[in-house]
Amino acid sequence: VSTQSTWGLLMMKLYYFGIAGRGEPIRLLLHHAKVPFEDIKIPFDKWAEEKTKFEGGQLPVLEVDGKRYAQSLAILEFLGIKYGYTPTDPMQSYNALAIISVCEDLGTKIYSAFSKLSLYDEATKKKLQEDMAKIEFPMTLSFIEKKLAENCSKDFLVGNKYSIADFRVLGMYASWVGEESRMKIWNDLTCVPLLKAYVAKRLKDFEFYYKKPCAKPKLYYFDGAGRGEMIRLLLKHAKVDFEDVRIKYENWPKMKDQFALKQVPVWECCGEQMPQTDAIMHHLSLKHGYLPLDPEKMYKVLFAANTVKDFFEGFVKFFYGGLAEEMKKKKEEEYYTKTVPLTFEILEKRLKENESQVFMVGNQYTMADFYMLGAAKWLIFNPSTEKNYTKALEAAPLLKGYFKKRLEDFPAQLTNILH
C-alpha cells in the first residue's frame, strides 16, 4: 500500500493525544524517515465529542490520502514495511516483535498501576506500583537488555540499523519522561546498563524533535502582496502559526542590513533566516506536503510555478526596472499584449490537461496553486491593474473559473479582488 496519493504527494495525518503514549513510536518512525505528516493532537477535554469520528473510538489513527488506519502496532508495522524498518530476516523479525510485545505488556500494567482512569482502587494501585518497581520493570527491561546484548550491534535492538523495535522502546521511554514515579524506577535500575546507554545514544538522533519549541516563526516582507503573498497563502492553508511581519516602505532603509542579502521575503524559523522566494516555497512545500515526489508531477508543478515566476518578472522589468520613459512604455506594451496572453494561454492548456480544472496539478493544492494565487492577489485582480488583464482572462475560461474557485478558500486574505 502506498503512503502517497496516486499523483505523488504525501498526504498523511496522525491523530492522537498531546502525549507520547502509543502515538510516539509512530511519530518517531515518521520523523526518522523524514516523512511529512500532520501531527494532530486532540485535547483530552475534546475527546468525548471527537471520539465518534473514529472507528472503534480509539487512537492513534493514521490517515493516508483520506483513508484511515487504526491500531498502533498495525500502523507501526505498516509504516515499517513501507520505509524499510520491519526486519525481513525471520530471527530478526521475531526479536523485533518480541521486544514490541513486552513493551505492550508493560504499558498495560503501567496504565493499571498509575493512570487516573485505572479501574483499581487506590490501595490496589499502590500494591501494583510496588510490584512495578520490584518485578515488572526489572523483568521486562532485563528481557530487552538481553536481546540487546545478544544483538550484533549494541547501537540498535535488532540488526545494525533502526527497526520498529527501536521506535517502540524509545517511544515507551518518552512516555515516562516527566512522570516522576516511572523515571525514578528507571533511574534506580542497575540491571540494564546496555539499555540505558542505548537509549541515551539513540535519543540524540531525535534532538531536533525533543528540543524546546522555537519561537513563533516569522515571515518578513513589505506591507503588500508582491513576492511574499504566495508564501503567506501557503502558510495560511497549512495552518502554520507565524508572525506576518509587514515592513513599511519608509522603514526599509534602516532595516535592510539585518538581512543577509538585504532583501525580502525572508522566512525566519528557530533563529535561522532563509531568504529567496523560490527556495522558501520549495522548503515549505516539501515540509507541508505541497510538492509531489513523483518526478512527472513535480515537473508539472515546477513548470506552472516557473511560468508564473516569468509572468512576475515581466511586470517587474518595466514597473520597477528604472527604465527610461520610452523604454518603459515599450516593455509595458510588450508585457500586456504578448506576455500576458501567452502566459494565460499556457496555463489554460495546463488546466485543460489536468484531471481537475480547479487545481493546477492533480486534485489538491500544490505549490503551483500558491504561485497562481499570489499572482492573482498582486496583479491579476489588483484593483489598480486588473483592467489590463481582463481581455486575456476572458479568452481563458478555465483559468478564470480556476481563480474564482480557489479564491473562495481565502476570504480573509483575498477580499474585493474578484468581481
Short mmCIF file of N, CA, C and O in Angstrom, two decimals, residues 144-201:
data_model
loop_
_atom_site.label_atom_id
_atom_site.label_comp_id
_atom_site.label_asym_id
_atom_site.label_seq_id
_atom_site.Cartn_x
_atom_site.Cartn_y
_atom_site.Cartn_z
N ILE A 144 14.76 -6.99 27.40
CA ILE A 144 15.26 -6.16 26.29
C ILE A 144 16.77 -6.03 26.38
O ILE A 144 17.48 -6.06 25.37
N GLU A 145 17.29 -5.90 27.60
CA GLU A 145 18.74 -5.84 27.81
C GLU A 145 19.43 -7.08 27.23
O GLU A 145 20.48 -6.99 26.57
N LYS A 146 18.83 -8.24 27.47
CA LYS A 146 19.40 -9.49 26.98
C LYS A 146 19.40 -9.52 25.45
O LYS A 146 20.38 -9.94 24.82
N LYS A 147 18.31 -9.08 24.85
CA LYS A 147 18.23 -9.03 23.39
C LYS A 147 19.30 -8.09 22.82
O LYS A 147 19.93 -8.38 21.81
N LEU A 148 19.49 -6.97 23.49
CA LEU A 148 20.50 -6.00 23.05
C LEU A 148 21.90 -6.60 23.18
O LEU A 148 22.75 -6.43 22.28
N ALA A 149 22.15 -7.29 24.27
CA ALA A 149 23.47 -7.90 24.49
C ALA A 149 23.76 -8.97 23.45
O ALA A 149 24.91 -9.17 23.04
N GLU A 150 22.74 -9.67 23.00
CA GLU A 150 22.91 -10.74 22.02
C GLU A 150 22.96 -10.23 20.58
O GLU A 150 23.36 -10.96 19.67
N ASN A 151 22.55 -8.99 20.39
CA ASN A 151 22.50 -8.45 19.03
C ASN A 151 23.90 -8.18 18.49
O ASN A 151 24.85 -7.95 19.25
N CYS A 152 24.02 -8.17 17.17
CA CYS A 152 25.33 -7.93 16.54
C CYS A 152 25.83 -6.52 16.75
O CYS A 152 27.02 -6.24 16.63
N SER A 153 24.94 -5.60 17.08
CA SER A 153 25.31 -4.21 17.35
C SER A 153 24.65 -3.76 18.63
O SER A 153 23.47 -4.05 18.86
N LYS A 154 25.40 -3.07 19.47
CA LYS A 154 24.81 -2.56 20.72
C LYS A 154 24.19 -1.17 20.51
O LYS A 154 23.71 -0.55 21.45
N ASP A 155 24.23 -0.70 19.26
CA ASP A 155 23.64 0.61 18.93
C ASP A 155 22.18 0.49 18.55
O ASP A 155 21.46 1.49 18.51
N PHE A 156 21.74 -0.74 18.22
CA PHE A 156 20.35 -0.96 17.81
C PHE A 156 19.86 -2.25 18.44
O PHE A 156 20.65 -3.12 18.81
N LEU A 157 18.55 -2.37 18.57
CA LEU A 157 17.98 -3.53 19.24
C LEU A 157 17.98 -4.77 18.37
O LEU A 157 18.10 -5.89 18.86
N VAL A 158 17.82 -4.57 17.06
CA VAL A 158 17.76 -5.68 16.12
C VAL A 158 18.61 -5.33 14.91
O VAL A 158 18.41 -4.29 14.28
N GLY A 159 19.58 -6.18 14.58
CA GLY A 159 20.42 -5.89 13.42
C GLY A 159 21.32 -4.69 13.67
O GLY A 159 21.66 -4.36 14.81
N ASN A 160 21.69 -4.01 12.58
CA ASN A 160 22.62 -2.88 12.70
C ASN A 160 22.04 -1.58 12.17
O ASN A 160 22.76 -0.70 11.71
N LYS A 161 20.73 -1.48 12.23
CA LYS A 161 20.07 -0.23 11.84
C LYS A 161 18.71 -0.15 12.55
O LYS A 161 18.28 -1.10 13.20
N TYR A 162 18.06 0.99 12.42
CA TYR A 162 16.77 1.18 13.08
C TYR A 162 15.75 0.16 12.61
O TYR A 162 15.66 -0.17 11.42
N SER A 163 14.95 -0.31 13.56
CA SER A 163 13.81 -1.18 13.25
C SER A 163 12.62 -0.67 14.05
O SER A 163 12.74 0.22 14.90
N ILE A 164 11.46 -1.26 13.79
CA ILE A 164 10.26 -0.85 14.53
C ILE A 164 10.42 -1.09 16.02
O ILE A 164 9.80 -0.39 16.83
N ALA A 165 11.27 -2.02 16.41
CA ALA A 165 11.52 -2.27 17.84
C ALA A 165 12.17 -1.05 18.49
O ALA A 165 11.83 -0.68 19.64
N ASP A 166 13.09 -0.40 17.80
CA ASP A 166 13.75 0.79 18.35
C ASP A 166 12.75 1.90 18.61
O ASP A 166 12.78 2.55 19.65
N PHE A 167 11.85 2.12 17.65
CA PHE A 167 10.87 3.20 17.82
C PHE A 167 9.91 2.89 18.96
O PHE A 167 9.49 3.79 19.68
N ARG A 168 9.59 1.59 19.14
CA ARG A 168 8.67 1.23 20.24
C ARG A 168 9.33 1.45 21.59
O ARG A 168 8.71 2.00 22.51
N VAL A 169 10.59 1.05 21.73
CA VAL A 169 11.28 1.21 23.02
C VAL A 169 11.53 2.70 23.31
O VAL A 169 11.31 3.16 24.43
N LEU A 170 11.98 3.44 22.32
CA LEU A 170 12.22 4.88 22.54
C LEU A 170 10.91 5.61 22.81
O LEU A 170 10.88 6.55 23.62
N GLY A 171 9.84 5.19 22.16
CA GLY A 171 8.54 5.79 22.43
C GLY A 171 8.06 5.48 23.84
O GLY A 171 7.47 6.34 24.51
N MET A 172 8.34 4.26 24.30
CA MET A 172 7.98 3.89 25.67
C MET A 172 8.74 4.76 26.67
O MET A 172 8.14 5.29 27.62
N TYR A 173 10.04 4.92 26.45
CA TYR A 173 10.83 5.76 27.35
C TYR A 173 10.30 7.19 27.34
O TYR A 173 10.20 7.83 28.40
N ALA A 174 9.96 7.71 26.16
CA ALA A 174 9.45 9.09 26.06
C ALA A 174 8.19 9.28 26.89
O ALA A 174 7.94 10.36 27.43
N SER A 175 7.38 8.21 27.01
CA SER A 175 6.15 8.31 27.80
C SER A 175 6.42 8.38 29.30
O SER A 175 5.55 8.77 30.07
N TRP A 176 7.62 7.98 29.72
CA TRP A 176 7.97 8.06 31.14
C TRP A 176 8.53 9.43 31.52
O TRP A 176 8.46 9.85 32.67
N VAL A 177 9.14 10.11 30.55
CA VAL A 177 9.76 11.41 30.83
C VAL A 177 8.70 12.38 31.35
O VAL A 177 7.64 12.53 30.76
N GLY A 178 8.99 13.01 32.45
CA GLY A 178 8.02 13.93 33.06
C GLY A 178 7.12 13.26 34.07
O GLY A 178 6.39 13.93 34.79
N GLU A 179 7.17 11.93 34.12
CA GLU A 179 6.39 11.17 35.11
C GLU A 179 7.37 10.72 36.20
O GLU A 179 8.14 9.78 36.03
N GLU A 180 7.34 11.40 37.33
CA GLU A 180 8.35 11.19 38.38
C GLU A 180 8.44 9.74 38.83
O GLU A 180 9.53 9.20 39.01
N SER A 181 7.30 9.09 39.02
CA SER A 181 7.31 7.72 39.54
C SER A 181 7.99 6.76 38.57
O SER A 181 8.78 5.89 38.98
N ARG A 182 7.70 6.87 37.27
CA ARG A 182 8.30 5.99 36.28
C ARG A 182 9.78 6.27 36.11
O ARG A 182 10.60 5.34 36.00
N MET A 183 10.15 7.54 36.09
CA MET A 183 11.55 7.90 35.91
C MET A 183 12.40 7.47 37.11
O MET A 183 13.57 7.11 36.96
N LYS A 184 11.80 7.49 38.31
CA LYS A 184 12.53 7.03 39.50
C LYS A 184 12.85 5.54 39.38
O LYS A 184 13.97 5.10 39.68
N ILE A 185 11.86 4.75 38.92
CA ILE A 185 12.10 3.32 38.74
C ILE A 185 13.22 3.11 37.72
O ILE A 185 14.14 2.31 37.94
N TRP A 186 13.16 3.83 36.61
CA TRP A 186 14.17 3.71 35.55
C TRP A 186 15.55 4.09 36.07
O TRP A 186 16.53 3.37 35.86
N ASN A 187 15.62 5.22 36.75
CA ASN A 187 16.92 5.71 37.23
C ASN A 187 17.52 4.79 38.30
O ASN A 187 18.76 4.68 38.41
N ASP A 188 16.68 4.13 39.08
CA ASP A 188 17.16 3.27 40.16
C ASP A 188 17.59 1.89 39.66
O ASP A 188 18.28 1.16 40.39
N LEU A 189 17.19 1.53 38.46
CA LEU A 189 17.54 0.20 37.94
C LEU A 189 19.04 0.12 37.67
O LEU A 189 19.62 1.01 37.05
N THR A 190 19.64 -0.98 38.11
CA THR A 190 21.08 -1.18 37.86
C THR A 190 21.35 -2.39 36.95
O THR A 190 22.50 -2.68 36.62
N CYS A 191 20.27 -3.06 36.55
CA CYS A 191 20.42 -4.32 35.80
C CYS A 191 20.40 -4.13 34.29
O CYS A 191 20.48 -5.12 33.54
N VAL A 192 20.28 -2.87 33.82
CA VAL A 192 20.15 -2.66 32.37
C VAL A 192 21.15 -1.60 31.88
O VAL A 192 20.75 -0.62 31.23
N PRO A 193 22.44 -1.74 32.11
CA PRO A 193 23.40 -0.71 31.70
C PRO A 193 23.48 -0.54 30.18
O PRO A 193 23.62 0.60 29.69
N LEU A 194 23.40 -1.63 29.44
CA LEU A 194 23.45 -1.53 27.98
C LEU A 194 22.24 -0.77 27.45
O LEU A 194 22.35 0.06 26.54
N LEU A 195 21.08 -1.07 28.01
CA LEU A 195 19.84 -0.43 27.57
C LEU A 195 19.86 1.07 27.87
O LEU A 195 19.43 1.88 27.03
N LYS A 196 20.37 1.44 29.02
CA LYS A 196 20.44 2.86 29.37
C LYS A 196 21.38 3.61 28.43
O LYS A 196 21.08 4.73 27.98
N ALA A 197 22.52 2.98 28.12
CA ALA A 197 23.46 3.61 27.19
C ALA A 197 22.86 3.71 25.79
O ALA A 197 23.04 4.71 25.09
N TYR A 198 22.13 2.67 25.42
CA TYR A 198 21.46 2.65 24.11
C TYR A 198 20.45 3.79 23.99
O TYR A 198 20.43 4.53 23.00
N VAL A 199 19.60 3.94 25.01
CA VAL A 199 18.57 4.98 24.99
C VAL A 199 19.21 6.37 24.90
O VAL A 199 18.79 7.22 24.10
N ALA A 200 20.24 6.60 25.71
CA ALA A 200 20.91 7.90 25.70
C ALA A 200 21.49 8.21 24.32
O ALA A 200 21.40 9.35 23.83
N LYS A 201 22.07 7.21 23.68
CA LYS A 201 22.68 7.43 22.36
C LYS A 201 21.62 7.64 21.28
O LYS A 201 21.74 8.56 20.46
#
